[in-house]
Coordinates of C-alpha atoms and ligand atoms in Angstrom, one line a residue:
M211 CA -11.2 -24.6 13.2
S212 CA -13.7 -22.3 14.8
G213 CA -15.1 -23.8 18.0
S214 CA -17.4 -26.7 18.0
L215 CA -19.2 -26.1 14.7
T216 CA -20.3 -29.1 12.8
G217 CA -22.3 -30.0 9.7
A218 CA -23.8 -27.4 7.5
A219 CA -23.0 -24.6 10.0
L220 CA -19.3 -25.5 9.7
L221 CA -19.5 -25.3 5.9
R222 CA -21.1 -21.9 6.1
D223 CA -18.4 -20.5 8.5
A224 CA -15.9 -18.9 6.1
T225 CA -13.1 -18.9 8.7
A226 CA -13.4 -22.6 9.3
N227 CA -14.7 -24.1 6.0
R228 CA -12.2 -26.2 4.1
G229 CA -14.8 -27.6 1.7
T230 CA -13.6 -30.5 -0.3
A231 CA -10.4 -30.6 1.7
F232 CA -12.1 -32.1 4.8
S233 CA -10.7 -35.6 5.2
E234 CA -12.8 -38.8 5.3
A235 CA -12.3 -39.0 9.1
E236 CA -13.3 -35.3 9.6
R237 CA -16.4 -35.8 7.5
D238 CA -17.5 -38.5 9.9
A239 CA -16.4 -36.7 13.1
L240 CA -17.9 -33.4 12.1
G241 CA -21.2 -34.5 10.5
L242 CA -20.2 -33.5 7.0
R243 CA -20.7 -36.8 5.2
G244 CA -23.4 -36.3 2.5
L245 CA -23.0 -32.5 2.7
L246 CA -19.9 -32.5 0.4
P247 CA -19.2 -34.3 -2.9
P248 CA -17.3 -37.5 -2.3
A249 CA -13.9 -36.4 -3.6
V250 CA -11.4 -35.4 -1.0
E251 CA -9.1 -32.8 -2.5
T252 CA -5.8 -31.3 -1.6
P253 CA -5.5 -27.6 -1.1
E254 CA -3.4 -27.5 -4.3
R255 CA -6.3 -29.0 -6.3
Q256 CA -8.7 -26.5 -4.8
V257 CA -6.4 -23.6 -5.6
A258 CA -6.1 -24.9 -9.2
R259 CA -9.9 -24.6 -9.5
V260 CA -9.7 -21.1 -8.2
I261 CA -7.2 -20.1 -10.8
D262 CA -9.1 -21.9 -13.5
N263 CA -12.3 -20.0 -12.6
L264 CA -10.4 -16.7 -12.5
K265 CA -9.1 -17.3 -16.0
R266 CA -12.6 -17.7 -17.3
Q267 CA -13.9 -14.4 -15.9
A268 CA -14.3 -11.6 -18.5
S269 CA -12.5 -8.8 -16.8
D270 CA -10.2 -8.1 -13.8
L271 CA -13.1 -6.5 -12.0
D272 CA -15.0 -9.8 -12.4
R273 CA -12.0 -11.6 -11.1
Y274 CA -11.9 -9.3 -8.1
C275 CA -15.6 -10.0 -7.4
W276 CA -15.1 -13.7 -7.8
L277 CA -12.2 -13.6 -5.3
M278 CA -14.3 -11.6 -2.8
A279 CA -17.1 -14.0 -3.1
L280 CA -14.7 -16.9 -2.5
R281 CA -13.5 -15.2 0.7
E282 CA -17.1 -15.1 1.9
R283 CA -17.2 -19.0 1.5
S284 CA -13.7 -19.9 2.6
E285 CA -11.2 -17.4 4.0
L286 CA -8.7 -20.3 4.1
L287 CA -8.9 -21.1 0.4
F288 CA -8.8 -17.3 -0.5
Q289 CA -5.7 -16.8 1.6
R290 CA -4.1 -20.0 0.3
A291 CA -4.7 -19.0 -3.3
L292 CA -3.3 -15.6 -2.7
L293 CA -0.2 -17.0 -1.0
D294 CA 0.4 -19.6 -3.7
H295 CA -0.1 -17.1 -6.6
L296 CA 1.0 -13.9 -5.0
A297 CA 2.5 -12.2 -8.1
E298 CA -0.5 -13.2 -10.2
L299 CA -3.3 -12.2 -7.8
L300 CA -1.7 -9.1 -6.3
P301 CA -2.9 -6.8 -9.2
L302 CA -6.4 -8.1 -8.5
V303 CA -6.7 -7.7 -4.8
Y304 CA -4.6 -4.6 -4.8
T305 CA -3.6 -1.9 -7.3
P306 CA -4.6 -1.5 -10.1
T307 CA -7.9 -3.5 -9.9
V308 CA -8.7 -2.4 -6.4
G309 CA -9.0 1.1 -7.9
Q310 CA -11.8 0.0 -10.1
A311 CA -13.3 -2.0 -7.3
C312 CA -13.5 1.2 -5.2
Q313 CA -15.0 3.2 -8.0
Q314 CA -17.7 0.5 -8.4
F315 CA -17.9 -0.3 -4.7
G316 CA -21.6 0.2 -4.3
R317 CA -22.4 -1.8 -7.5
I318 CA -20.3 -4.8 -6.7
F319 CA -21.1 -4.9 -3.0
Q320 CA -21.8 -8.4 -1.8
A321 CA -21.3 -8.6 1.9
P322 CA -20.0 -6.2 4.5
R323 CA -16.4 -6.5 5.6
G324 CA -14.6 -4.5 8.3
L325 CA -16.0 -1.7 10.4
Y326 CA -17.8 1.5 9.4
V327 CA -17.5 4.4 11.8
T328 CA -19.5 7.4 10.6
A329 CA -20.1 11.0 11.3
R330 CA -23.3 10.0 13.0
D331 CA -21.5 7.8 15.5
R332 CA -19.9 10.6 17.7
G333 CA -20.2 9.5 21.3
R334 CA -20.5 5.8 20.6
V335 CA -17.4 4.8 18.7
R336 CA -16.1 2.6 21.5
E337 CA -19.4 0.7 21.4
L338 CA -18.9 0.1 17.7
L339 CA -15.4 -1.1 18.1
R340 CA -16.4 -3.5 20.9
R341 CA -18.9 -4.9 18.5
W342 CA -16.2 -6.3 16.3
P343 CA -16.7 -10.1 16.6
A344 CA -13.3 -11.5 15.5
G345 CA -10.3 -10.9 17.5
P346 CA -7.9 -10.1 19.1
V347 CA -7.3 -7.2 16.7
R348 CA -3.6 -6.6 16.1
A349 CA -3.6 -4.4 12.9
I350 CA -6.0 -1.8 11.7
V351 CA -5.9 0.0 8.4
V352 CA -8.1 3.0 8.4
T353 CA -9.1 5.5 5.6
D354 CA -11.5 8.3 5.4
G355 CA -11.8 7.7 1.6
S356 CA -10.7 11.3 0.8
R357 CA -7.8 10.4 -1.6
I358 CA -8.1 6.9 -2.9
L359 CA -5.1 6.1 -5.0
G360 CA -4.9 8.9 -7.6
L361 CA -8.7 8.8 -7.9
G362 CA -9.6 11.5 -5.4
D363 CA -12.5 11.5 -2.9
L364 CA -14.4 8.2 -3.2
G365 CA -16.1 8.5 0.2
A366 CA -17.2 5.2 1.7
N367 CA -16.2 3.4 -1.5
G368 CA -12.7 3.8 -0.3
M369 CA -13.2 0.7 2.0
G370 CA -11.7 -1.4 -0.8
I371 CA -8.3 0.0 0.1
P372 CA -8.1 -1.1 3.8
I373 CA -9.5 -4.5 2.8
G374 CA -6.9 -4.9 0.1
K375 CA -4.0 -3.6 2.2
L376 CA -4.8 -6.0 5.0
D377 CA -5.0 -8.9 2.5
L378 CA -1.3 -8.0 1.8
Y379 CA -0.6 -7.9 5.5
S380 CA -1.8 -11.5 5.7
A381 CA -0.3 -12.8 2.4
C382 CA 3.0 -11.0 2.5
G383 CA 3.4 -10.1 6.2
G384 CA 2.0 -13.3 7.6
I385 CA -0.4 -11.4 10.0
A386 CA -3.4 -13.6 10.5
P387 CA -6.6 -12.3 8.7
G388 CA -8.6 -12.8 11.9
S389 CA -6.4 -10.2 13.7
C390 CA -6.7 -7.6 10.9
L391 CA -9.5 -5.0 11.0
P392 CA -10.3 -2.7 8.0
V393 CA -12.0 0.5 9.0
M394 CA -13.9 3.1 7.0
L395 CA -14.3 6.4 8.7
D396 CA -17.2 7.8 6.8
V397 CA -17.2 11.5 7.4
G398 CA -19.2 12.2 4.2
T399 CA -18.0 12.9 0.7
D400 CA -17.5 16.0 -1.3
N401 CA -17.9 13.9 -4.5
A402 CA -21.4 15.1 -5.6
T403 CA -21.6 12.4 -8.4
L404 CA -21.2 9.7 -5.8
R405 CA -23.7 11.3 -3.4
D406 CA -26.2 11.1 -6.3
D407 CA -25.4 7.5 -7.2
P408 CA -28.4 5.3 -6.2
F409 CA -26.0 2.5 -5.3
Y410 CA -23.7 4.6 -3.0
L411 CA -23.5 3.0 0.4
G412 CA -22.0 5.9 2.4
L413 CA -23.4 8.9 4.1
R414 CA -24.9 11.3 1.6
Q415 CA -23.5 14.5 3.1
P416 CA -20.5 16.8 2.6
R417 CA -17.4 15.9 4.5
L418 CA -17.1 16.9 8.1
Q419 CA -14.8 19.9 8.5
D420 CA -12.3 21.2 11.1
D421 CA -13.3 20.7 14.7
D422 CA -16.1 18.1 13.9
Y423 CA -13.6 16.1 11.8
D424 CA -10.9 16.3 14.5
A425 CA -13.3 15.3 17.2
L426 CA -14.4 12.2 15.4
L427 CA -10.8 11.2 14.7
E428 CA -9.8 11.8 18.3
E429 CA -12.7 9.7 19.6
F430 CA -11.8 6.9 17.1
V431 CA -8.1 6.9 18.1
S432 CA -8.9 6.9 21.8
A433 CA -11.4 4.1 21.4
V434 CA -8.8 2.1 19.4
Q435 CA -6.3 2.5 22.2
E436 CA -8.8 1.5 24.8
C437 CA -10.4 -1.5 22.9
F438 CA -7.3 -2.9 21.2
P439 CA -4.3 -2.0 23.4
G440 CA -1.0 -2.5 21.5
V441 CA -2.6 -2.5 18.1
L442 CA -0.9 -1.2 15.0
L443 CA -2.9 1.6 13.3
Q444 CA -2.1 2.4 9.7
F445 CA -3.5 5.6 8.2
E446 CA -4.2 5.1 4.5
D447 CA -5.3 7.3 1.7
F448 CA -6.2 10.4 3.7
S449 CA -6.0 13.5 1.6
N450 CA -3.0 15.7 2.4
R451 CA -5.4 18.2 4.1
H452 CA -5.4 15.8 7.1
A453 CA -2.7 13.2 6.5
F454 CA 0.3 15.2 7.8
A455 CA -1.5 16.7 10.7
L456 CA -2.9 13.3 11.8
L457 CA 0.5 11.7 11.7
A458 CA 2.1 14.5 13.7
R459 CA -0.8 14.4 16.2
Y460 CA -0.8 10.6 16.8
R461 CA 2.7 9.3 16.1
E462 CA 3.9 10.0 19.6
R463 CA 0.7 8.6 21.2
L464 CA 0.5 5.1 19.8
C465 CA 2.0 2.6 17.3
C466 CA 0.9 4.2 14.1
F467 CA 2.2 5.3 10.7
N468 CA 1.0 6.8 7.4
D469 CA 1.9 4.4 4.6
D470 CA 1.4 7.0 1.9
I471 CA 4.0 9.3 3.5
Q472 CA 6.4 7.0 5.4
G473 CA 6.0 3.7 3.6
T474 CA 6.3 5.4 0.2
G475 CA 9.3 7.3 1.6
A476 CA 11.1 4.0 2.4
M477 CA 10.1 2.3 -0.8
G478 CA 11.3 5.4 -2.8
L479 CA 14.7 5.6 -1.1
A480 CA 15.3 1.9 -1.6
A481 CA 14.3 2.3 -5.3
V482 CA 16.7 5.2 -5.9
N483 CA 19.6 3.3 -4.1
S484 CA 18.9 0.2 -6.2
A485 CA 18.8 2.3 -9.4
L486 CA 22.2 3.7 -8.5
R487 CA 23.6 0.2 -8.3
I488 CA 23.0 0.2 -12.1
T489 CA 24.2 3.7 -12.9
G490 CA 27.1 3.5 -10.5
G491 CA 26.3 7.0 -9.2
K492 CA 26.3 8.1 -5.5
L493 CA 23.2 9.3 -3.8
T494 CA 24.9 12.5 -2.7
G495 CA 25.7 13.3 -6.4
Q496 CA 22.1 13.0 -7.6
R497 CA 19.6 15.8 -8.5
L498 CA 16.0 14.7 -7.9
L499 CA 13.0 16.4 -9.4
F500 CA 9.6 15.3 -7.9
V501 CA 6.5 16.0 -9.9
G502 CA 3.8 16.3 -7.3
A503 CA 4.4 17.6 -3.8
G504 CA 1.9 15.5 -1.8
E505 CA 2.3 12.7 0.6
A506 CA 4.3 10.4 -1.6
A507 CA 6.7 13.0 -3.0
L508 CA 7.3 14.6 0.4
G509 CA 7.7 11.2 2.0
I510 CA 10.4 10.2 -0.4
A511 CA 12.1 13.6 -0.5
T512 CA 12.3 13.6 3.3
M513 CA 13.9 10.2 3.4
V514 CA 16.3 10.9 0.5
K515 CA 17.5 14.2 2.1
A516 CA 18.0 12.5 5.4
A517 CA 20.0 9.7 3.7
M518 CA 22.1 12.3 1.9
V519 CA 22.8 14.0 5.3
A520 CA 23.7 10.6 6.7
Q521 CA 26.2 10.3 3.9
G522 CA 27.9 13.6 4.6
L523 CA 26.0 16.4 3.0
S524 CA 24.7 19.3 5.0
L525 CA 20.9 19.7 5.2
E526 CA 21.3 22.7 3.0
Q527 CA 23.3 20.8 0.4
A528 CA 20.8 17.9 0.5
R529 CA 17.9 20.4 0.0
E530 CA 19.6 21.8 -3.1
R531 CA 19.5 18.4 -4.7
C532 CA 15.8 17.7 -4.2
W533 CA 13.3 19.8 -6.1
L534 CA 9.5 19.5 -6.0
L535 CA 7.0 20.8 -8.5
D536 CA 3.3 20.8 -8.0
T537 CA 0.2 22.3 -9.7
Q538 CA 1.5 25.8 -8.8
G539 CA 5.0 25.3 -10.1
L540 CA 8.3 24.7 -8.2
L541 CA 8.2 24.9 -4.5
V542 CA 10.2 28.1 -3.8
A543 CA 10.6 30.2 -0.7
G544 CA 8.0 32.9 -0.4
R545 CA 5.5 31.3 -2.7
P546 CA 2.1 32.5 -1.4
G547 CA -0.1 30.0 0.4
L548 CA 2.6 27.3 0.8
P549 CA 1.2 25.0 3.5
A550 CA 3.4 24.3 6.5
H551 CA 4.2 20.7 5.5
K552 CA 5.7 21.9 2.2
Q553 CA 7.7 24.8 3.5
P554 CA 10.8 22.7 4.5
H555 CA 11.1 21.6 0.9
A556 CA 10.9 25.1 -0.7
Q557 CA 14.1 26.5 -2.3
P558 CA 15.3 30.1 -2.4
R559 CA 15.1 30.7 -6.1
A560 CA 13.0 32.2 -8.8
P561 CA 9.7 30.4 -9.6
L562 CA 9.5 27.9 -12.5
A563 CA 6.1 26.7 -13.6
D564 CA 6.7 24.3 -16.5
L565 CA 8.0 20.8 -16.1
E566 CA 10.0 20.7 -19.4
Q567 CA 11.6 24.0 -18.5
A568 CA 12.3 22.8 -15.0
I569 CA 14.1 19.8 -16.4
S570 CA 16.2 21.9 -18.7
V571 CA 17.2 24.3 -15.9
L572 CA 17.6 21.9 -13.0
Q573 CA 19.0 18.9 -15.1
P574 CA 17.7 16.2 -12.8
T575 CA 19.2 12.7 -12.8
V576 CA 16.2 11.2 -11.1
L577 CA 12.6 12.2 -12.1
I578 CA 9.9 11.0 -9.8
G579 CA 6.2 11.3 -10.6
A580 CA 3.7 11.3 -7.7
S581 CA 1.1 13.6 -9.0
G582 CA -1.9 11.3 -9.5
M583 CA -2.0 12.8 -13.1
G584 CA -1.6 10.3 -16.0
Q585 CA 0.8 11.1 -18.9
L586 CA 2.6 14.1 -17.4
F587 CA 5.9 12.6 -18.6
S588 CA 5.3 13.4 -22.2
Q589 CA 7.7 12.7 -25.1
P590 CA 9.2 16.3 -24.9
V591 CA 9.7 15.9 -21.1
L592 CA 11.5 12.6 -21.3
H593 CA 13.5 13.8 -24.3
A594 CA 14.6 16.8 -22.3
L595 CA 15.6 14.5 -19.4
A596 CA 17.6 12.1 -21.7
R597 CA 19.4 15.0 -23.3
H598 CA 21.5 15.8 -20.3
C599 CA 21.5 12.5 -18.5
E600 CA 23.0 9.3 -19.8
R601 CA 21.1 6.9 -17.5
P602 CA 18.0 8.8 -16.2
V603 CA 16.1 7.3 -13.4
V604 CA 12.3 7.6 -14.0
F605 CA 9.7 6.6 -11.5
A606 CA 6.0 6.9 -12.5
L607 CA 4.5 6.2 -9.1
S608 CA 0.9 7.3 -9.6
N609 CA -1.8 4.7 -9.4
P610 CA -3.9 3.1 -10.8
T611 CA -2.4 2.4 -14.2
A612 CA -4.2 5.2 -16.1
K613 CA -2.7 7.7 -13.6
A614 CA 0.9 6.6 -14.2
E615 CA 2.9 9.6 -15.4
C616 CA 4.1 7.5 -18.3
S617 CA 4.1 3.8 -19.3
A618 CA 7.1 1.6 -19.4
Q619 CA 7.1 1.6 -23.2
Q620 CA 7.1 5.4 -23.3
A621 CA 9.8 5.7 -20.6
Y622 CA 12.2 3.3 -22.5
E623 CA 11.3 4.4 -26.0
W624 CA 11.6 8.2 -25.4
T625 CA 15.0 7.7 -23.7
E626 CA 16.3 5.3 -26.3
G627 CA 16.2 2.5 -23.7
R628 CA 18.5 4.3 -21.3
A629 CA 16.0 5.0 -18.6
I630 CA 15.9 2.9 -15.4
F631 CA 12.2 2.8 -14.9
A632 CA 9.7 1.7 -12.2
A633 CA 6.0 2.4 -11.8
G634 CA 3.5 2.1 -9.1
S635 CA 1.2 -0.1 -11.1
P636 CA 2.4 -3.2 -13.0
F637 CA 3.7 -2.9 -16.6
A638 CA 4.8 -5.8 -18.8
P639 CA 8.4 -6.1 -20.0
V640 CA 9.3 -4.1 -23.1
E641 CA 11.2 -5.3 -26.1
L642 CA 13.4 -2.5 -27.5
A643 CA 16.3 -2.9 -30.0
G644 CA 16.7 -6.6 -29.3
R645 CA 16.7 -6.1 -25.5
T646 CA 14.1 -7.1 -23.0
L647 CA 13.7 -4.3 -20.4
V648 CA 11.8 -5.3 -17.2
P649 CA 10.2 -2.5 -15.3
G650 CA 10.0 -2.8 -11.5
Q651 CA 6.8 -2.2 -9.6
A652 CA 7.6 0.6 -7.2
N653 CA 5.0 -0.3 -4.7
N654 CA 4.6 0.1 -1.0
A655 CA 3.7 -3.6 -0.9
Y656 CA 7.5 -4.1 -0.5
I657 CA 7.5 -2.1 2.7
F658 CA 4.3 -2.0 4.8
P659 CA 3.6 -5.7 5.3
G660 CA 7.1 -6.2 6.7
V661 CA 6.9 -3.0 8.7
G662 CA 3.7 -4.2 10.3
L663 CA 5.1 -7.6 11.0
G664 CA 8.2 -6.2 12.6
L665 CA 6.2 -3.8 14.7
L666 CA 4.0 -6.5 16.0
A667 CA 6.8 -9.0 16.5
S668 CA 8.7 -6.5 18.7
G669 CA 5.5 -5.1 20.3
A670 CA 6.7 -1.6 19.3
T671 CA 5.1 1.2 21.2
R672 CA 5.9 3.8 18.5
V673 CA 7.0 3.9 14.9
S674 CA 10.2 5.8 14.4
D675 CA 11.9 7.2 11.3
A676 CA 14.9 4.9 12.0
M677 CA 12.6 2.0 11.4
F678 CA 11.7 3.2 7.9
F679 CA 15.4 3.7 7.2
A680 CA 16.0 0.1 8.3
A681 CA 13.1 -1.0 6.2
A682 CA 14.5 0.8 3.1
A683 CA 17.9 -0.8 3.6
A684 CA 16.5 -4.2 4.1
L685 CA 14.4 -3.9 0.9
A686 CA 17.4 -2.6 -1.1
A687 CA 19.4 -5.6 0.1
Q688 CA 16.8 -8.0 -1.3
V689 CA 17.4 -6.7 -4.9
K690 CA 19.7 -9.2 -6.6
D691 CA 22.2 -8.6 -9.3
A692 CA 20.1 -10.7 -11.6
D693 CA 17.1 -8.3 -11.0
L694 CA 19.4 -5.3 -11.8
A695 CA 20.8 -7.0 -14.9
S696 CA 17.3 -6.9 -16.5
G697 CA 16.8 -3.3 -15.4
R698 CA 14.4 -4.3 -12.6
I699 CA 15.2 -2.4 -9.3
F700 CA 12.8 -4.4 -7.1
P701 CA 12.7 -8.1 -6.2
G702 CA 10.2 -10.2 -8.1
Q703 CA 6.7 -10.1 -6.6
D704 CA 6.8 -13.8 -6.0
R705 CA 9.4 -12.9 -3.3
L706 CA 7.2 -10.5 -1.4
R707 CA 6.9 -12.7 1.6
E708 CA 10.6 -13.2 1.8
V709 CA 11.1 -9.4 1.5
A710 CA 8.5 -8.8 4.2
L711 CA 10.4 -11.1 6.6
A712 CA 13.7 -9.2 5.9
V713 CA 12.0 -5.9 6.4
A714 CA 10.3 -7.1 9.6
V715 CA 13.6 -8.3 11.1
A716 CA 15.1 -4.9 10.3
V717 CA 12.2 -3.0 11.9
A718 CA 12.0 -5.2 15.0
T719 CA 15.8 -5.0 15.5
T720 CA 15.5 -1.2 15.4
A721 CA 12.7 -1.3 18.0
W722 CA 14.8 -3.6 20.3
R723 CA 17.9 -1.4 19.8
D724 CA 16.1 1.9 20.5
G725 CA 14.1 0.8 23.5
L726 CA 10.7 0.9 21.7
A727 CA 9.9 -2.8 22.1
T728 CA 7.6 -4.4 24.6
Q729 CA 8.3 -8.0 23.5
P730 CA 11.6 -9.7 24.5
R731 CA 14.2 -10.0 21.8
P732 CA 14.5 -13.7 20.8
D733 CA 17.9 -15.3 20.3
D734 CA 17.2 -15.6 16.6
P735 CA 14.8 -12.9 15.5
E736 CA 14.6 -14.1 11.9
L737 CA 13.6 -17.6 13.0
A738 CA 11.2 -16.4 15.6
I739 CA 9.5 -13.9 13.3
L740 CA 9.3 -16.5 10.5
A741 CA 7.7 -19.0 12.9
S742 CA 5.1 -16.4 13.9
M743 CA 3.9 -15.8 10.4
Y744 CA 0.4 -16.9 9.5
R745 CA 0.0 -19.6 6.8
P746 CA -3.5 -20.7 5.8
G747 CA -3.6 -24.0 7.5
Y748 CA -5.0 -27.3 6.2
P749 CA -4.3 -29.6 9.2
A750 CA -6.0 -32.6 7.8
C751 CA -4.1 -32.5 4.5
A752 CA -0.9 -31.8 6.2
A753 CA -1.3 -35.0 8.2
Ligands
NAD175 P1 -1.4 13.9 -2.9 O1 -2.8 14.3 -3.3 O2 -1.0 14.0 -1.5 O3 -0.4 14.7 -3.9 C1 -0.6 14.9 -5.2 C2 0.4 16.0 -5.6 O4 0.4 16.1 -7.0 C3 -0.1 17.4 -5.1 O5 1.0 18.1 -4.6 C4 -0.6 18.1 -6.4 O6 -0.4 19.5 -6.3 C5 0.3 17.5 -7.4 N1 -0.2 17.6 -8.8 C6 -1.4 17.3 -9.2 N2 -1.4 17.5 -10.6 C7 -0.2 18.0 -10.9 C8 0.3 18.4 -12.1 N3 -0.4 18.4 -13.3 N4 1.6 18.8 -12.1 C9 2.3 18.8 -11.0 N5 1.9 18.4 -9.8 C10 0.6 18.0 -9.8 O7 -1.3 12.4 -3.4 P2 -0.1 11.4 -2.9 O8 -0.5 10.6 -1.7 O9 1.2 12.0 -2.9 O10 -0.2 10.3 -4.1 C11 0.1 10.7 -5.5 C12 0.0 9.5 -6.4 O11 1.0 8.6 -6.0 C13 -1.3 8.8 -6.3 O12 -1.7 8.4 -7.6 C14 -1.0 7.5 -5.5 O13 -1.8 6.4 -5.8 C15 0.5 7.3 -5.9 N6 1.2 6.6 -4.8 C16 1.9 5.5 -5.2 C17 2.6 4.8 -4.3 C18 3.3 3.5 -4.7 O14 3.5 2.7 -3.9 N7 3.7 3.4 -5.9 C19 2.6 5.2 -3.0 C20 1.9 6.3 -2.6 C21 1.2 7.1 -3.5

């Protein structure tokens, strides 16, 4: 309970308010009698009311707004509802609904949350960070809003993403909400429609460029290190114009990572390995075609190639098994204008522009969509894939749902039910020829909350590639034979907290092994990390 608040002030403090769950004794001791209806309720009853209210809302966006308003009244009840109904509420607080929430951010805005650092704040970023009232801050998720999901530049509207990610840090990763800080770096937006929107809440100016952008980022990161030493900084939804460079610049300076590149990489490697448990194939025998050559695709391709090398292939051989195709066609050596971060993935061969043709020529066994373009995996594309491959692995990772490269129904139908399918956004099970096929949700939510928890538990000073390999292996180990039997290559989302714990133990163990930890290794890391995990507490009811 926060400080010595009593009476109406206590009920208005969202971090301390337990509403009808305050006991009779507390109502007397804290001056609450008369200010609450007489019923004393359990948290379970309160959560049941939340769920009942959500059911009565007309749309998922309304449900999102209702949940955000609830959080302004009681963070405890919000967190408790999220924890108790994780699988049900995840699509509301996170993808896909968070995509709509970002698009409508200015319209549905109710109360500020997190910190806004803008292009106008050069020279006083430290001052702004010191202004943050809650604390101590342990985890920051920051975006500049330049590539929100597959929705492009949403400027300051992108704040919905750090907020949603940190909700998962708390619900899945057990990192207390009071120690989580969402940050919007508002450097302007090149989205002219948004700048003309009367409800837009961000700076109405074009994005900062080059040196001005870098200087603001540098001031922000330095201020973070100074104001919140030991904090974990997660870069989120930065366009690939800056994402790779920022990661390269800061990964050796503080404990930071880019979830779109590294988190997706670990999630993708785990997904491929789990799919191979169904097909019986070996990773080193696969041919992977990525559609999209941005952060997600390059993140997964890098991890897969490194895993192939660890399993005995040369880097050259691994490279020959991973192909990437973007808007300009296949990544091939000598392609004009190929940016530095794509060059290691280019192959020495003739160009190929068309996806269907690329499938016929390269005969992939694994097709991964990370393009942000809905419906790229058309019927002819999936027919071409299924023609040469008995059990094709198809991942449509792009979010939100409308941006998925294909739906679950399409993936199964167009491959005669032979595909092993997973998507970034949730899809319902599909009935086909008397079988129920359950698509997995290939989502970073299986990785980043556990990575964050493991980094904080070990007090990691840096985030290494080895940690993401350990995270991928830990996630893959959580997939049960029963999941695979239904075609699902991820654990159920009701197990996200369990998965986060396993990932955290793997990450922290790597930090302790590799000399990157500042916290002593406990005798039983799993028990110690579990004990450290936040649960929305209701002390009176527990008594
Ligand atoms: P990005 O902007 O860095 O990359 C997109 C890539 O797709 C670019 O290389 C672009 O050239 C390519 N592309 C666009 N249209 C194409 C087309 N018609 N044909 C071929 N290539 C095309 O974005 P990103 O960070 O890599 O994310 C891509 C998508 O993946 C987004 O929708 C994002 O939400 C999703 N994603 C999902 C997860 C997950 O957990 N499921 C994780 C990360 C990203």
